[in-house]
PDB file of C-alpha atoms in Angstrom:
ATOM      1  CA  LYS A 753      -5.773  13.095 -12.467  1.00 90.00           C
ATOM      2  CA  GLN A 754      -8.411  14.916 -10.471  1.00 91.00           C
ATOM      3  CA  ARG A 755      -8.852  11.969  -8.092  1.00 91.00           C
ATOM      4  CA  ILE A 756      -5.078  11.702  -7.639  1.00 93.00           C
ATOM      5  CA  GLU A 757      -4.876  15.420  -6.835  1.00 95.00           C
ATOM      6  CA  GLU A 758      -7.755  15.127  -4.347  1.00 94.00           C
ATOM      7  CA  TYR A 759      -6.017  12.331  -2.460  1.00 94.00           C
ATOM      8  CA  LEU A 760      -2.603  13.986  -2.686  1.00 94.00           C
ATOM      9  CA  ALA A 761      -4.067  17.185  -1.196  1.00 94.00           C
ATOM     10  CA  LYS A 762      -5.090  15.114   1.842  1.00 94.00           C
ATOM     11  CA  VAL A 763      -1.538  13.784   2.158  1.00 91.00           C
ATOM     12  CA  VAL A 764       0.191  17.145   1.634  1.00 91.00           C
ATOM     13  CA  PRO A 765      -1.556  20.144   3.211  1.00 89.00           C
ATOM     14  CA  GLY A 766      -1.984  23.007   0.754  1.00 92.00           C
ATOM     15  CA  LEU A 767      -1.200  20.970  -2.341  1.00 94.00           C
ATOM     16  CA  VAL A 768      -3.496  22.111  -5.139  1.00 94.00           C
ATOM     17  CA  GLY A 769      -2.179  20.097  -8.073  1.00 95.00           C
ATOM     18  CA  PHE A 770       0.691  18.885 -10.182  1.00 95.00           C
ATOM     19  CA  GLU A 771       1.583  18.765 -13.841  1.00 95.00           C
ATOM     20  CA  HIS A 772       4.082  17.331 -16.264  1.00 94.00           C
ATOM     21  CA  LYS A 773       7.041  19.580 -16.969  1.00 93.00           C
ATOM     22  CA  SER A 774       9.787  19.323 -19.581  1.00 92.00           C
ATOM     23  CA  VAL A 775      13.168  20.571 -18.428  1.00 88.00           C
ATOM     24  CA  GLY A 776      15.499  20.457 -21.400  1.00 91.00           C
ATOM     25  CA  HIS A 777      15.739  16.832 -22.499  1.00 94.00           C
ATOM     26  CA  MET A 778      14.326  15.579 -19.184  1.00 91.00           C
ATOM     27  CA  GLU A 779      10.791  15.046 -17.880  1.00 93.00           C
ATOM     28  CA  THR A 780       9.651  15.854 -14.357  1.00 93.00           C
ATOM     29  CA  VAL A 781       6.604  16.817 -12.332  1.00 95.00           C
ATOM     30  CA  GLU A 782       5.901  20.246 -10.918  1.00 96.00           C
ATOM     31  CA  PHE A 783       3.695  20.552  -7.823  1.00 96.00           C
ATOM     32  CA  ARG A 784       1.557  23.562  -6.931  1.00 96.00           C
ATOM     33  CA  GLN A 785       1.076  24.320  -3.246  1.00 95.00           C
ATOM     34  CA  THR A 786      -0.483  27.225  -1.397  1.00 94.00           C
ATOM     35  CA  VAL A 787       1.937  29.069   0.831  1.00 90.00           C
ATOM     36  CA  GLU A 788       0.871  31.489   3.537  1.00 91.00           C
ATOM     37  CA  GLY A 789       1.198  35.070   2.352  1.00 91.00           C
ATOM     38  CA  ALA A 790       1.459  34.154  -1.338  1.00 91.00           C
ATOM     39  CA  GLU A 791      -1.321  35.291  -3.636  1.00 92.00           C
ATOM     40  CA  ASP A 792      -1.000  32.329  -6.002  1.00 93.00           C
ATOM     41  CA  PRO A 793       0.112  28.766  -5.340  1.00 94.00           C
ATOM     42  CA  ARG A 794       3.879  28.337  -5.474  1.00 95.00           C
ATOM     43  CA  ARG A 795       5.429  25.898  -7.909  1.00 94.00           C
ATOM     44  CA  PHE A 796       7.877  23.287  -6.699  1.00 93.00           C
ATOM     45  CA  PRO A 797       9.843  20.827  -8.854  1.00 93.00           C
ATOM     46  CA  ALA A 798       9.616  17.186  -7.815  1.00 94.00           C
ATOM     47  CA  ILE A 799      13.171  17.301  -6.484  1.00 93.00           C
ATOM     48  CA  SER A 800      11.994  19.822  -3.863  1.00 93.00           C
ATOM     49  CA  MET A 801       9.254  17.561  -2.512  1.00 93.00           C
ATOM     50  CA  SER A 802       9.705  15.015   0.275  1.00 92.00           C
ATOM     51  CA  ASP A 803      10.306  11.343  -0.418  1.00 92.00           C
ATOM     52  CA  GLY A 804       6.947  10.589   1.219  1.00 91.00           C
ATOM     53  CA  THR A 805       5.117  13.010  -1.093  1.00 92.00           C
ATOM     54  CA  LEU A 806       6.758  11.530  -4.184  1.00 94.00           C
ATOM     55  CA  ARG A 807       6.055   7.987  -3.006  1.00 93.00           C
ATOM     56  CA  ALA A 808       2.403   8.834  -2.297  1.00 94.00           C
ATOM     57  CA  ALA A 809       2.075  10.440  -5.733  1.00 94.00           C
ATOM     58  CA  ALA A 810       3.581   7.364  -7.405  1.00 94.00           C
ATOM     59  CA  ILE A 811       1.238   5.016  -5.547  1.00 94.00           C
ATOM     60  CA  LEU A 812      -1.770   7.154  -6.451  1.00 94.00           C
ATOM     61  CA  VAL A 813      -0.773   7.222 -10.128  1.00 93.00           C
ATOM     62  CA  ALA A 814      -0.324   3.437 -10.126  1.00 92.00           C
ATOM     63  CA  LEU A 815      -3.744   2.918  -8.527  1.00 92.00           C
ATOM     64  CA  PHE A 816      -5.680   5.398 -10.655  1.00 91.00           C
ATOM     65  CA  GLN A 817      -3.976   4.979 -14.030  1.00 86.00           C
ATOM     66  CA  SER A 818      -5.827   6.244 -17.041  1.00 62.00           C
ATOM     67  CA  GLY A 819      -6.364   4.351 -20.243  1.00 57.00           C
ATOM     68  CA  ALA A 820      -8.636   1.565 -21.308  1.00 53.00           C
ATOM     69  CA  ALA A 821     -10.736   0.295 -18.424  1.00 57.00           C
ATOM     70  CA  ASP A 822      -9.394  -3.229 -18.785  1.00 61.00           C
ATOM     71  CA  SER A 823      -5.751  -2.324 -19.454  1.00 73.00           C
ATOM     72  CA  VAL A 824      -4.636  -2.477 -15.818  1.00 76.00           C
ATOM     73  CA  ARG A 825      -5.790  -5.541 -13.927  1.00 84.00           C
ATOM     74  CA  LEU A 826      -3.224  -5.782 -11.147  1.00 90.00           C
ATOM     75  CA  VAL A 827      -1.266  -3.222  -9.129  1.00 93.00           C
ATOM     76  CA  GLY A 828       1.402  -4.344  -6.673  1.00 94.00           C
ATOM     77  CA  ILE A 829       2.561  -1.992  -3.944  1.00 95.00           C
ATOM     78  CA  GLU A 830       5.391  -2.706  -1.560  1.00 94.00           C
ATOM     79  CA  GLU A 831       5.335  -1.007   1.841  1.00 93.00           C
ATOM     80  CA  PRO A 832       2.894   1.826   0.979  1.00 92.00           C
ATOM     81  CA  GLU A 833       3.387   3.419   4.399  1.00 90.00           C
ATOM     82  CA  THR A 834       7.139   3.939   3.960  1.00 89.00           C
ATOM     83  CA  ALA A 835       8.272   7.556   4.488  1.00 89.00           C
ATOM     84  CA  LEU A 836       4.747   8.736   5.293  1.00 88.00           C
ATOM     85  CA  HIS A 837       3.272  10.423   8.313  1.00 87.00           C
ATOM     86  CA  PRO A 838       0.830   7.959   9.963  1.00 86.00           C
ATOM     87  CA  ALA A 839      -2.158  10.142   9.031  1.00 85.00           C
ATOM     88  CA  ALA A 840      -1.000  10.244   5.411  1.00 88.00           C
ATOM     89  CA  ALA A 841      -0.632   6.462   5.454  1.00 89.00           C
ATOM     90  CA  GLY A 842      -4.296   6.292   6.478  1.00 89.00           C
ATOM     91  CA  VAL A 843      -5.238   8.360   3.420  1.00 91.00           C
ATOM     92  CA  LEU A 844      -3.282   5.958   1.216  1.00 92.00           C
ATOM     93  CA  ARG A 845      -5.117   3.016   2.776  1.00 92.00           C
ATOM     94  CA  ASP A 846      -8.387   4.714   1.781  1.00 93.00           C
ATOM     95  CA  CYS A 847      -7.227   5.108  -1.818  1.00 93.00           C
ATOM     96  CA  ILE A 848      -6.051   1.482  -1.941  1.00 94.00           C
ATOM     97  CA  PHE A 849      -9.503   0.302  -0.888  1.00 93.00           C
ATOM     98  CA  GLU A 850     -11.205   2.635  -3.379  1.00 93.00           C
ATOM     99  CA  ALA A 851      -8.987   1.487  -6.241  1.00 92.00           C
ATOM    100  CA  SER A 852      -9.486  -2.180  -5.298  1.00 90.00           C
ATOM    101  CA  ARG A 853     -13.084  -1.886  -6.502  1.00 89.00           C
ATOM    102  CA  SER A 854     -11.852  -1.677 -10.089  1.00 87.00           C
ATOM    103  CA  VAL A 855      -8.390  -3.285 -10.068  1.00 89.00           C
ATOM    104  CA  GLN A 856      -6.801  -6.080  -8.062  1.00 91.00           C
ATOM    105  CA  VAL A 857      -4.329  -4.630  -5.562  1.00 93.00           C
ATOM    106  CA  ILE A 858      -1.641  -6.675  -3.838  1.00 94.00           C
ATOM    107  CA  VAL A 859       0.117  -4.971  -0.951  1.00 94.00           C
ATOM    108  CA  THR A 860       3.168  -6.211   0.910  1.00 92.00           C
ATOM    109  CA  SER A 861       3.695  -4.564   4.251  1.00 91.00           C
ATOM    110  CA  HIS A 862       5.224  -4.789   7.672  1.00 88.00           C
ATOM    111  CA  GLY A 863       2.691  -2.159   8.714  1.00 87.00           C
ATOM    112  CA  ALA A 864       0.560  -3.300  11.618  1.00 90.00           C
ATOM    113  CA  ASP A 865      -1.787  -0.346  11.076  1.00 89.00           C
ATOM    114  CA  LEU A 866      -2.588  -1.584   7.584  1.00 90.00           C
ATOM    115  CA  LEU A 867      -3.347  -5.078   8.887  1.00 91.00           C
ATOM    116  CA  ASP A 868      -5.501  -3.633  11.662  1.00 92.00           C
ATOM    117  CA  ASP A 869      -7.713  -1.760   9.211  1.00 90.00           C
ATOM    118  CA  GLN A 870     -11.146  -3.366   9.627  1.00 89.00           C
ATOM    119  CA  ARG A 871     -11.628  -3.373   5.858  1.00 90.00           C
ATOM    120  CA  VAL A 872      -8.921  -6.067   5.548  1.00 90.00           C
ATOM    121  CA  PRO A 873     -10.647  -9.428   6.025  1.00 90.00           C
ATOM    122  CA  PRO A 874      -8.530 -12.186   7.596  1.00 88.00           C
ATOM    123  CA  GLU A 875      -8.943 -14.330   4.466  1.00 89.00           C
ATOM    124  CA  ALA A 876      -7.118 -11.647   2.446  1.00 91.00           C
ATOM    125  CA  ILE A 877      -3.998 -11.854   4.621  1.00 93.00           C
ATOM    126  CA  ARG A 878      -1.117 -14.031   3.486  1.00 92.00           C
ATOM    127  CA  ALA A 879       1.953 -14.923   5.505  1.00 90.00           C
ATOM    128  CA  VAL A 880       5.361 -14.732   3.883  1.00 87.00           C
ATOM    129  CA  GLU A 881       8.215 -16.692   5.367  1.00 84.00           C
ATOM    130  CA  ALA A 882      11.764 -17.486   4.331  1.00 83.00           C
ATOM    131  CA  ARG A 883      12.576 -21.130   5.056  1.00 78.00           C
ATOM    132  CA  GLY A 884      15.542 -23.141   3.866  1.00 81.00           C
ATOM    133  CA  GLY A 885      16.406 -20.698   1.087  1.00 83.00           C
ATOM    134  CA  SER A 886      12.828 -20.543  -0.215  1.00 82.00           C
ATOM    135  CA  THR A 887      10.137 -17.932   0.170  1.00 84.00           C
ATOM    136  CA  ILE A 888       6.805 -19.394   1.213  1.00 83.00           C
ATOM    137  CA  ILE A 889       3.586 -17.455   0.697  1.00 86.00           C
ATOM    138  CA  GLY A 890       0.416 -18.965   2.048  1.00 88.00           C
ATOM    139  CA  GLU A 891      -2.815 -18.454   3.888  1.00 90.00           C
ATOM    140  CA  ILE A 892      -2.340 -17.822   7.580  1.00 92.00           C
ATOM    141  CA  ASP A 893      -2.368 -20.908   9.772  1.00 92.00           C
ATOM    142  CA  GLU A 894      -5.303 -22.093  11.867  1.00 92.00           C
ATOM    143  CA  ALA A 895      -3.833 -20.721  15.112  1.00 93.00           C
ATOM    144  CA  SER A 896      -3.644 -17.219  13.603  1.00 93.00           C
ATOM    145  CA  ARG A 897      -7.114 -17.519  12.060  1.00 91.00           C
ATOM    146  CA  GLY A 898      -8.513 -18.710  15.395  1.00 93.00           C
ATOM    147  CA  ALA A 899      -6.942 -15.804  17.296  1.00 94.00           C
ATOM    148  CA  LEU A 900      -8.496 -13.379  14.796  1.00 93.00           C
ATOM    149  CA  ARG A 901     -11.863 -15.149  14.771  1.00 91.00           C
ATOM    150  CA  GLU A 902     -12.034 -15.146  18.589  1.00 93.00           C
ATOM    151  CA  HIS A 903     -10.856 -11.500  18.704  1.00 92.00           C
ATOM    152  CA  LEU A 904      -7.967 -12.476  20.953  1.00 95.00           C
ATOM    153  CA  TYR A 905      -5.557 -10.454  18.840  1.00 95.00           C
ATOM    154  CA  THR A 906      -5.691  -8.193  15.816  1.00 94.00           C
ATOM    155  CA  ALA A 907      -3.682  -9.078  12.719  1.00 94.00           C
ATOM    156  CA  GLY A 908      -1.337  -6.199  13.509  1.00 94.00           C
ATOM    157  CA  GLU A 909      -0.755  -7.518  17.019  1.00 95.00           C
ATOM    158  CA  LEU A 910      -0.022 -10.984  15.654  1.00 95.00           C
ATOM    159  CA  LEU A 911       2.457  -9.421  13.217  1.00 93.00           C
ATOM    160  CA  ARG A 912       4.189  -7.553  16.041  1.00 94.00           C
ATOM    161  CA  LEU A 913       4.408 -10.825  17.993  1.00 94.00           C
ATOM    162  CA  ASN A 914       5.751 -12.663  14.915  1.00 90.00           C
ATOM    163  CA  GLN A 915       2.755 -15.003  15.034  1.00 91.00           C
ATOM    164  CA  LEU A 916       1.362 -14.694  11.514  1.00 89.00           C
ATOM    165  CA  SER A 917       2.505 -17.995  10.079  1.00 87.00           C
ATOM    166  CA  ALA A 918       1.763 -19.721   6.805  1.00 86.00           C
ATOM    167  CA  ASP A 919      -0.473 -22.790   6.823  1.00 87.00           C
ATOM    168  CA  TYR A 920       1.904 -25.396   5.386  1.00 79.00           C
ATOM    169  CA  SER A 921      -0.860 -27.976   5.085  1.00 79.00           C
ATOM    170  CA  ASN A 922      -2.639 -25.721   2.614  1.00 67.00           C
ATOM    171  CA  LEU A 923       0.220 -24.911   0.229  1.00 68.00           C
ATOM    172  CA  PRO A 924      -0.327 -25.637  -3.471  1.00 65.00           C
ATOM    173  CA  LYS A 925       1.412 -28.642  -4.994  1.00 65.00           C
ATOM    174  CA  GLY A 926       4.918 -27.905  -6.190  1.00 61.00           C
ATOM    175  CA  GLN A 927       5.823 -25.800  -3.157  1.00 54.00           C
ATOM    176  CA  PRO A 928       9.157 -26.811  -1.673  1.00 53.00           C
ATOM    177  CA  LYS A 929       9.105 -29.295   1.147  1.00 51.00           C
ATOM    178  CA  LEU A 930      10.325 -27.840   4.384  1.00 49.00           C
ATOM    179  CA  PHE A 931      11.989 -28.975   7.571  1.00 45.00           C
ATOM    180  CA  GLY A 932      13.430 -32.102   5.977  1.00 43.00           C
ATOM    181  CA  ASP A 933      10.022 -33.565   5.054  1.00 45.00           C
ATOM    182  CA  GLU A 934      10.341 -36.791   3.129  1.00 44.00           C
ATOM    183  CA  GLY A 935       8.110 -37.985   0.302  1.00 44.00           C
TER     184      GLY A 935
END
Protein backbone atom coordinates (compact mmCIF):
# COMPACT_ATOMS: atom_id res chain seq x y z
CA LYS A 1 0.00 0.00 0.00
CA GLN A 2 2.83 2.37 0.78
CA ARG A 3 4.34 1.94 -2.69
CA ILE A 4 0.94 2.52 -4.30
CA GLU A 5 0.48 5.70 -2.27
CA GLU A 6 3.97 6.92 -3.22
CA TYR A 7 3.25 6.50 -6.92
CA LEU A 8 -0.27 7.90 -6.64
CA ALA A 9 1.11 11.01 -4.91
CA LYS A 10 3.25 11.59 -8.02
CA VAL A 11 0.16 11.30 -10.23
CA VAL A 12 -2.09 13.48 -8.05
CA PRO A 13 -0.38 16.48 -6.43
CA GLY A 14 -1.08 16.70 -2.71
CA LEU A 15 -2.45 13.18 -2.38
CA VAL A 16 -1.25 11.74 0.92
CA GLY A 17 -3.08 8.41 1.01
CA PHE A 18 -6.24 6.41 0.66
CA GLU A 19 -8.14 3.85 2.67
CA HIS A 20 -11.01 1.43 2.47
CA LYS A 21 -14.33 2.85 3.62
CA SER A 22 -17.65 1.15 4.31
CA VAL A 23 -20.69 3.23 3.43
CA GLY A 24 -23.75 1.32 4.57
CA HIS A 25 -23.80 -1.96 2.66
CA MET A 26 -21.33 -0.66 0.06
CA GLU A 27 -17.53 -0.52 -0.10
CA THR A 28 -15.53 2.40 -1.46
CA VAL A 29 -12.19 4.14 -1.18
CA GLU A 30 -11.58 7.45 0.53
CA PHE A 31 -8.63 9.59 -0.60
CA ARG A 32 -6.75 12.08 1.58
CA GLN A 33 -5.33 15.15 -0.12
CA THR A 34 -3.71 18.30 1.19
CA VAL A 35 -5.60 21.45 0.33
CA GLU A 36 -4.13 24.92 0.60
CA GLY A 37 -5.27 26.63 3.78
CA ALA A 38 -6.47 23.41 5.44
CA GLU A 39 -4.66 22.26 8.56
CA ASP A 40 -5.25 18.56 7.91
CA PRO A 41 -5.63 16.67 4.64
CA ARG A 42 -9.18 16.71 3.30
CA ARG A 43 -11.02 13.47 2.70
CA PHE A 44 -12.63 12.79 -0.65
CA PRO A 45 -14.79 9.78 -1.58
CA ALA A 46 -13.77 7.94 -4.74
CA ILE A 47 -16.77 9.38 -6.58
CA SER A 48 -15.23 12.85 -6.15
CA MET A 49 -11.94 11.90 -7.79
CA SER A 50 -11.20 12.14 -11.51
CA ASP A 51 -11.48 9.16 -13.83
CA GLY A 52 -7.72 9.40 -14.41
CA THR A 53 -6.99 9.24 -10.67
CA LEU A 54 -9.24 6.22 -10.20
CA ARG A 55 -7.75 4.49 -13.24
CA ALA A 56 -4.20 5.16 -12.01
CA ALA A 57 -5.11 3.82 -8.56
CA ALA A 58 -6.60 0.66 -10.10
CA ILE A 59 -3.52 0.06 -12.24
CA LEU A 60 -1.23 0.56 -9.26
CA VAL A 61 -3.25 -1.87 -7.13
CA ALA A 62 -3.16 -4.46 -9.93
CA LEU A 63 0.61 -4.09 -10.30
CA PHE A 64 1.49 -4.09 -6.60
CA GLN A 65 -1.05 -6.56 -5.23
CA SER A 66 -0.35 -8.02 -1.84
CA GLY A 67 -0.52 -11.67 -0.95
CA ALA A 68 1.70 -14.63 -1.53
CA ALA A 69 4.71 -13.73 -3.66
CA ASP A 70 3.81 -16.29 -6.30
CA SER A 71 0.04 -15.70 -6.33
CA VAL A 72 0.07 -13.11 -9.12
CA ARG A 73 2.13 -14.05 -12.14
CA LEU A 74 0.54 -11.96 -14.88
CA VAL A 75 -1.08 -8.52 -14.97
CA GLY A 76 -2.73 -7.25 -18.14
CA ILE A 77 -3.36 -3.55 -18.60
CA GLU A 78 -5.24 -2.03 -21.49
CA GLU A 79 -4.43 1.55 -22.47
CA PRO A 80 -2.76 2.63 -19.19
CA GLU A 81 -2.44 6.22 -20.43
CA THR A 82 -6.20 6.71 -20.90
CA ALA A 83 -7.61 9.74 -19.04
CA LEU A 84 -4.19 10.72 -17.68
CA HIS A 85 -2.15 13.86 -18.00
CA PRO A 86 0.98 13.02 -20.07
CA ALA A 87 3.24 13.54 -17.04
CA ALA A 88 1.08 11.19 -14.97
CA ALA A 89 1.26 8.62 -17.77
CA GLY A 90 5.05 8.79 -17.45
CA VAL A 91 4.77 7.97 -13.74
CA LEU A 92 2.60 4.96 -14.59
CA ARG A 93 5.19 3.80 -17.12
CA ASP A 94 7.77 3.90 -14.30
CA CYS A 95 5.57 1.77 -12.05
CA ILE A 96 4.91 -0.71 -14.87
CA PHE A 97 8.65 -1.20 -15.34
CA GLU A 98 9.21 -1.53 -11.59
CA ALA A 99 6.44 -4.09 -11.21
CA SER A 100 7.68 -6.04 -14.25
CA ARG A 101 10.70 -7.11 -12.18
CA SER A 102 8.46 -9.35 -10.09
CA VAL A 103 5.41 -10.06 -12.27
CA GLN A 104 4.87 -10.41 -16.01
CA VAL A 105 3.06 -7.34 -17.34
CA ILE A 106 1.29 -7.24 -20.70
CA VAL A 107 0.24 -3.80 -21.89
CA THR A 108 -1.94 -3.00 -24.88
CA SER A 109 -1.69 0.57 -26.03
CA HIS A 110 -2.11 3.01 -28.86
CA GLY A 111 0.23 5.28 -26.93
CA ALA A 112 3.25 6.29 -28.96
CA ASP A 113 4.91 7.70 -25.83
CA LEU A 114 4.82 4.27 -24.21
CA LEU A 115 6.40 2.66 -27.28
CA ASP A 116 9.05 5.38 -27.41
CA ASP A 117 10.17 4.70 -23.85
CA GLN A 118 13.76 3.47 -24.22
CA ARG A 119 13.12 0.75 -21.65
CA VAL A 120 10.84 -1.04 -24.15
CA PRO A 121 13.07 -3.25 -26.30
CA PRO A 122 11.90 -3.82 -29.89
CA GLU A 123 11.67 -7.58 -29.25
CA ALA A 124 8.98 -6.91 -26.61
CA ILE A 125 6.69 -5.16 -29.09
CA ARG A 126 3.93 -7.14 -30.75
CA ALA A 127 1.73 -5.98 -33.60
CA VAL A 128 -1.99 -6.60 -33.44
CA GLU A 129 -4.00 -6.58 -36.63
CA ALA A 130 -7.55 -7.46 -37.58
CA ARG A 131 -7.61 -9.39 -40.85
CA GLY A 132 -10.49 -11.29 -42.39
CA GLY A 133 -12.46 -11.45 -39.13
CA SER A 134 -9.47 -12.68 -37.11
CA THR A 135 -7.16 -10.89 -34.72
CA ILE A 136 -3.50 -11.57 -35.42
CA ILE A 137 -0.87 -10.96 -32.76
CA GLY A 138 2.73 -11.43 -33.75
CA GLU A 139 6.26 -10.15 -33.61
CA ILE A 140 6.80 -7.04 -35.69
CA ASP A 141 7.88 -7.66 -39.26
CA GLU A 142 11.43 -7.35 -40.57
CA ALA A 143 10.80 -3.93 -42.14
CA SER A 144 9.70 -2.52 -38.76
CA ARG A 145 12.58 -4.23 -36.94
CA GLY A 146 15.04 -2.87 -39.51
CA ALA A 147 13.71 0.69 -39.17
CA LEU A 148 14.12 0.43 -35.38
CA ARG A 149 17.55 -1.21 -35.60
CA GLU A 150 18.82 1.46 -38.01
CA HIS A 151 17.24 4.23 -35.88
CA LEU A 152 15.29 5.47 -38.88
CA TYR A 153 12.12 5.68 -36.82
CA THR A 154 11.06 5.10 -33.24
CA ALA A 155 8.38 2.53 -32.46
CA GLY A 156 5.99 5.38 -31.65
CA GLU A 157 6.64 7.00 -35.02
CA LEU A 158 6.02 3.70 -36.79
CA LEU A 159 2.75 3.36 -34.86
CA ARG A 160 1.68 6.86 -35.89
CA LEU A 161 2.49 5.98 -39.52
CA ASN A 162 0.57 2.68 -39.22
CA GLN A 163 3.76 0.78 -40.05
CA LEU A 164 4.01 -1.65 -37.14
CA SER A 165 2.96 -4.84 -38.88
CA ALA A 166 2.94 -8.44 -37.75
CA ASP A 167 5.48 -10.83 -39.25
CA TYR A 168 3.17 -13.39 -40.87
CA SER A 169 6.05 -15.73 -41.65
CA ASN A 170 6.71 -16.10 -37.94
CA LEU A 171 3.19 -16.89 -36.69
CA PRO A 172 2.73 -20.07 -34.65
CA LYS A 173 1.05 -23.04 -36.30
CA GLY A 174 -2.72 -22.96 -36.06
CA GLN A 175 -2.98 -19.24 -36.81
CA PRO A 176 -5.56 -18.51 -39.47
CA LYS A 177 -4.35 -18.26 -43.02
CA LEU A 178 -4.76 -14.82 -44.46
CA PHE A 179 -5.26 -13.17 -47.81
CA GLY A 180 -6.66 -16.31 -49.41
CA ASP A 181 -3.50 -18.38 -48.82
CA GLU A 182 -3.93 -21.96 -49.94
CA GLY A 183 -2.48 -25.05 -48.29
